[in-house]
mmCIF file of C-alpha atoms in Angstrom:
data_model
loop_
_atom_site.group_PDB
_atom_site.id
_atom_site.type_symbol
_atom_site.label_atom_id
_atom_site.label_comp_id
_atom_site.label_asym_id
_atom_site.label_seq_id
_atom_site.Cartn_x
_atom_site.Cartn_y
_atom_site.Cartn_z
ATOM 1 C CA UNK A 1 0.000 0.000 0.000
ATOM 2 C CA UNK A 2 1.214 3.538 -0.680
ATOM 3 C CA UNK A 3 1.536 6.206 1.982
ATOM 4 C CA UNK A 4 -0.027 9.600 2.416
ATOM 5 C CA UNK A 5 1.295 12.565 4.372
ATOM 6 C CA UNK A 6 0.847 12.623 8.130
ATOM 7 C CA UNK A 7 0.856 16.448 8.068
ATOM 8 C CA UNK A 8 1.329 19.191 5.476
ATOM 9 C CA UNK A 9 4.975 19.818 4.558
ATOM 10 C CA UNK A 10 7.061 22.350 2.658
ATOM 11 C CA UNK A 11 10.572 22.666 1.234
ATOM 12 C CA UNK A 12 12.480 25.558 -0.355
ATOM 13 C CA UNK A 13 14.971 24.995 -3.165
ATOM 14 C CA UNK A 14 17.075 27.652 -4.919
ATOM 15 C CA UNK A 15 18.356 27.007 -8.449
ATOM 16 C CA UNK A 16 20.316 29.746 -10.276
ATOM 17 C CA UNK A 17 18.652 32.517 -8.244
ATOM 18 C CA UNK A 18 15.126 31.156 -8.880
ATOM 19 C CA UNK A 19 13.320 30.036 -5.750
ATOM 20 C CA UNK A 20 11.082 26.958 -5.790
ATOM 21 C CA UNK A 21 8.853 26.546 -2.746
ATOM 22 C CA UNK A 22 7.074 23.169 -2.538
ATOM 23 C CA UNK A 23 3.971 22.740 -0.384
ATOM 24 C CA UNK A 24 2.421 19.277 0.052
ATOM 25 C CA UNK A 25 -0.682 18.119 1.912
ATOM 26 C CA UNK A 26 -2.878 15.047 2.310
ATOM 27 C CA UNK A 27 -6.241 15.165 0.517
ATOM 28 C CA UNK A 28 -9.552 13.341 0.759
ATOM 29 C CA UNK A 29 -10.669 14.049 -2.811
ATOM 30 C CA UNK A 30 -9.996 16.172 -5.901
ATOM 31 C CA UNK A 31 -11.910 19.134 -4.472
ATOM 32 C CA UNK A 32 -9.564 19.156 -1.449
ATOM 33 C CA UNK A 33 -6.594 19.204 -3.827
ATOM 34 C CA UNK A 34 -7.893 22.179 -5.798
ATOM 35 C CA UNK A 35 -8.775 24.038 -2.585
ATOM 36 C CA UNK A 36 -5.221 23.502 -1.311
ATOM 37 C CA UNK A 37 -3.787 24.754 -4.627
ATOM 38 C CA UNK A 38 -5.880 27.911 -4.305
ATOM 39 C CA UNK A 39 -4.903 28.420 -0.661
ATOM 40 C CA UNK A 40 -1.098 28.191 -1.115
ATOM 41 C CA UNK A 41 -0.718 29.739 -4.575
ATOM 42 C CA UNK A 42 1.065 33.081 -4.434
ATOM 43 C CA UNK A 43 -0.479 35.695 -6.738
ATOM 44 C CA UNK A 44 2.752 37.649 -7.337
ATOM 45 C CA UNK A 45 4.904 34.540 -7.953
ATOM 46 C CA UNK A 46 6.046 33.731 -11.479
ATOM 47 C CA UNK A 47 4.333 30.294 -11.528
ATOM 48 C CA UNK A 48 2.277 28.079 -9.200
ATOM 49 C CA UNK A 49 2.614 24.581 -10.673
ATOM 50 C CA UNK A 50 0.937 21.587 -9.083
ATOM 51 C CA UNK A 51 -0.086 17.950 -9.246
ATOM 52 C CA UNK A 52 -2.227 15.623 -7.190
ATOM 53 C CA UNK A 53 -2.969 11.913 -7.016
ATOM 54 C CA UNK A 54 -5.985 10.340 -5.349
ATOM 55 C CA UNK A 55 -6.035 6.665 -6.296
ATOM 56 C CA UNK A 56 -6.516 6.425 -10.047
ATOM 57 C CA UNK A 57 -7.471 10.093 -10.300
ATOM 58 C CA UNK A 58 -4.681 12.597 -10.959
ATOM 59 C CA UNK A 59 -4.117 15.992 -12.513
ATOM 60 C CA UNK A 60 -1.241 18.386 -13.008
ATOM 61 C CA UNK A 61 -0.687 21.930 -14.206
ATOM 62 C CA UNK A 62 2.362 23.669 -15.686
ATOM 63 C CA UNK A 63 0.814 27.116 -14.995
ATOM 64 C CA UNK A 64 2.460 28.766 -17.981
ATOM 65 C CA UNK A 65 5.798 26.916 -17.894
ATOM 66 C CA UNK A 66 6.681 24.997 -21.094
ATOM 67 C CA UNK A 67 4.442 21.926 -21.448
ATOM 68 C CA UNK A 68 5.590 18.945 -19.412
ATOM 69 C CA UNK A 69 8.318 20.778 -17.467
ATOM 70 C CA UNK A 70 6.530 21.315 -14.141
ATOM 71 C CA UNK A 71 3.259 19.469 -13.475
ATOM 72 C CA UNK A 72 4.390 16.102 -14.814
ATOM 73 C CA UNK A 73 7.696 16.130 -12.869
ATOM 74 C CA UNK A 74 5.759 16.973 -9.697
ATOM 75 C CA UNK A 75 3.388 14.056 -10.367
ATOM 76 C CA UNK A 76 6.399 11.819 -11.081
ATOM 77 C CA UNK A 77 7.839 12.823 -7.680
ATOM 78 C CA UNK A 78 4.549 11.882 -5.976
ATOM 79 C CA UNK A 79 4.528 8.479 -7.675
ATOM 80 C CA UNK A 80 8.281 7.953 -7.264
ATOM 81 C CA UNK A 81 8.089 8.537 -3.517
ATOM 82 C CA UNK A 82 5.189 6.056 -3.199
ATOM 83 C CA UNK A 83 2.483 8.535 -2.177
ATOM 84 C CA UNK A 84 -1.255 8.592 -2.773
ATOM 85 C CA UNK A 85 -4.006 10.992 -1.706
ATOM 86 C CA UNK A 86 -1.745 14.027 -1.744
ATOM 87 C CA UNK A 87 -1.300 17.318 -3.577
ATOM 88 C CA UNK A 88 1.952 19.196 -4.189
ATOM 89 C CA UNK A 89 2.193 22.843 -5.268
ATOM 90 C CA UNK A 90 5.580 24.236 -6.305
ATOM 91 C CA UNK A 91 5.683 28.031 -6.466
ATOM 92 C CA UNK A 92 8.489 29.621 -8.501
ATOM 93 C CA UNK A 93 9.930 33.099 -8.267
ATOM 94 C CA UNK A 94 12.074 33.764 -11.366
ATOM 95 C CA UNK A 95 15.675 34.711 -10.551
ATOM 96 C CA UNK A 96 16.717 36.179 -13.897
ATOM 97 C CA UNK A 97 18.503 33.130 -15.343
ATOM 98 C CA UNK A 98 16.646 30.833 -17.734
ATOM 99 C CA UNK A 99 16.910 27.168 -16.738
ATOM 100 C CA UNK A 100 15.865 25.501 -20.000
ATOM 101 C CA UNK A 101 13.402 22.620 -20.212
ATOM 102 C CA UNK A 102 15.726 20.096 -18.532
ATOM 103 C CA UNK A 103 16.561 22.525 -15.734
ATOM 104 C CA UNK A 104 12.874 23.202 -15.084
ATOM 105 C CA UNK A 105 12.078 19.482 -14.945
ATOM 106 C CA UNK A 106 14.909 18.923 -12.452
ATOM 107 C CA UNK A 107 13.974 21.960 -10.347
ATOM 108 C CA UNK A 108 10.225 21.320 -10.096
ATOM 109 C CA UNK A 109 10.603 17.570 -9.713
ATOM 110 C CA UNK A 110 13.503 17.969 -7.283
ATOM 111 C CA UNK A 111 11.675 20.458 -5.046
ATOM 112 C CA UNK A 112 8.612 18.194 -4.911
ATOM 113 C CA UNK A 113 10.653 15.010 -4.336
ATOM 114 C CA UNK A 114 12.751 16.536 -1.545
ATOM 115 C CA UNK A 115 9.641 17.952 0.146
ATOM 116 C CA UNK A 116 8.038 14.493 0.109
ATOM 117 C CA UNK A 117 11.234 12.705 1.122
ATOM 118 C CA UNK A 118 11.525 14.838 4.272
ATOM 119 C CA UNK A 119 7.800 14.814 5.116
ATOM 120 C CA UNK A 120 6.285 12.555 7.796
ATOM 121 C CA UNK A 121 4.571 9.562 6.164
ATOM 122 C CA UNK A 122 1.337 7.868 7.135
ATOM 123 C CA UNK A 123 0.622 4.389 5.712
ATOM 124 C CA UNK A 124 -2.688 4.063 3.908
ATOM 125 C CA UNK A 125 -4.614 1.073 5.178
ATOM 126 C CA UNK A 126 -7.550 -0.288 3.205
ATOM 127 C CA UNK A 127 -10.570 -0.247 5.510
ATOM 128 C CA UNK A 128 -13.733 -2.326 5.322
ATOM 129 C CA UNK A 129 -17.146 -1.648 6.855
ATOM 130 C CA UNK A 130 -19.443 -4.432 8.008
ATOM 131 C CA UNK A 131 -22.919 -4.727 9.443
ATOM 132 C CA UNK A 132 -23.177 -7.400 12.157
ATOM 133 C CA UNK A 133 -26.311 -8.870 13.680
ATOM 134 C CA UNK A 134 -26.191 -11.086 16.762
ATOM 135 C CA UNK A 135 -28.537 -12.347 19.480
ATOM 136 C CA UNK A 136 -28.403 -10.703 22.914
ATOM 137 C CA UNK A 137 -26.684 -13.652 24.595
ATOM 138 C CA UNK A 138 -23.759 -13.453 22.112
ATOM 139 C CA UNK A 139 -23.220 -9.706 22.531
ATOM 140 C CA UNK A 140 -20.567 -10.062 25.257
ATOM 141 C CA UNK A 141 -18.413 -12.318 23.067
ATOM 142 C CA UNK A 142 -18.916 -10.035 20.074
ATOM 143 C CA UNK A 143 -17.816 -6.930 22.010
ATOM 144 C CA UNK A 144 -14.766 -8.772 23.375
ATOM 145 C CA UNK A 145 -13.681 -9.848 19.883
ATOM 146 C CA UNK A 146 -14.280 -6.399 18.421
ATOM 147 C CA UNK A 147 -12.040 -4.863 21.085
ATOM 148 C CA UNK A 148 -9.344 -7.507 20.538
ATOM 149 C CA UNK A 149 -9.304 -6.784 16.776
ATOM 150 C CA UNK A 150 -9.226 -2.993 17.294
ATOM 151 C CA UNK A 151 -12.488 -2.543 15.433
ATOM 152 C CA UNK A 152 -14.131 0.891 15.305
ATOM 153 C CA UNK A 153 -17.787 0.674 16.235
ATOM 154 C CA UNK A 154 -19.631 3.222 14.079
ATOM 155 C CA UNK A 155 -23.101 2.440 15.389
ATOM 156 C CA UNK A 156 -25.159 0.033 17.458
ATOM 157 C CA UNK A 157 -28.893 -0.552 17.649
ATOM 158 C CA UNK A 158 -31.185 -3.117 19.237
ATOM 159 C CA UNK A 159 -34.424 -4.817 18.275
ATOM 160 C CA UNK A 160 -36.384 -7.852 19.465
ATOM 161 C CA UNK A 161 -33.870 -10.231 17.814
ATOM 162 C CA UNK A 162 -30.697 -8.773 19.311
ATOM 163 C CA UNK A 163 -28.065 -6.210 18.424
ATOM 164 C CA UNK A 164 -27.055 -4.712 15.109
ATOM 165 C CA UNK A 165 -23.602 -3.193 14.863
ATOM 166 C CA UNK A 166 -21.985 -1.120 12.147
ATOM 167 C CA UNK A 167 -18.185 -1.503 12.340
ATOM 168 C CA UNK A 168 -15.009 -0.589 10.455
ATOM 169 C CA UNK A 169 -11.649 -2.360 10.504
ATOM 170 C CA UNK A 170 -8.602 -2.913 8.308
ATOM 171 C CA UNK A 171 -9.618 -5.080 5.339
ATOM 172 C CA UNK A 172 -6.806 -7.545 6.032
ATOM 173 C CA UNK A 173 -8.366 -8.410 9.427
ATOM 174 C CA UNK A 174 -11.917 -9.102 8.201
ATOM 175 C CA UNK A 175 -11.534 -12.828 7.486
ATOM 176 C CA UNK A 176 -9.891 -13.486 10.854
ATOM 177 C CA UNK A 177 -12.621 -11.565 12.684
ATOM 178 C CA UNK A 178 -15.373 -13.474 10.859
ATOM 179 C CA UNK A 179 -13.749 -16.816 11.760
ATOM 180 C CA UNK A 180 -13.377 -15.856 15.411
ATOM 181 C CA UNK A 181 -16.935 -14.542 15.624
ATOM 182 C CA UNK A 182 -18.245 -17.764 14.095
ATOM 183 C CA UNK A 183 -16.235 -19.886 16.569
ATOM 184 C CA UNK A 184 -17.049 -17.788 19.662
ATOM 185 C CA UNK A 185 -20.785 -17.581 19.018
ATOM 186 C CA UNK A 186 -21.414 -20.988 17.448
ATOM 187 C CA UNK A 187 -22.080 -19.295 14.106
ATOM 188 C CA UNK A 188 -24.878 -17.057 15.378
ATOM 189 C CA UNK A 189 -23.462 -13.760 14.059
ATOM 190 C CA UNK A 190 -24.592 -12.624 10.642
ATOM 191 C CA UNK A 191 -22.728 -9.996 8.676
ATOM 192 C CA UNK A 192 -23.019 -8.102 5.466
ATOM 193 C CA UNK A 193 -20.556 -5.888 3.687
ATOM 194 C CA UNK A 194 -21.374 -2.244 3.231
#
């Protein structure tokens, strides 16, 4: 699984008197990415180039730099560092010396890569939600197993047949939890995926 950022991060790089300031942040969706771009873009800077990745969805912008010299290198830095669900904005202030296409690729990609390399990582864990139904006399065993598997209980309700629980846990633990629930309650827990 890829990682995301634990917290927003930034890094400043100077190349031939041009300054490249990279800002990176975790995102929940594309709208978050575009909001972050708007919030950190500097109006009087020469360029505010950016890229984001959220699963299979990604976008990048060269913001007036020659095509492919800024947004794509930033996206390549995101992918190269093994990140997902993040956005990176690299703001450039021109220093008077032209860098050429190769220099721009190295500067934008390098600022983004170094920002991400130094940033605190947070592993992305695939989560799964389940609905459980169990009789009242099995509820104690169910609660014990949920606590042992570090399951987040999102909701609980009761009716004449017993309890209904809405839970979330890492996807890799689902099969083990189902087996243990079946064994502990003599197969009296019913579940459905969300």
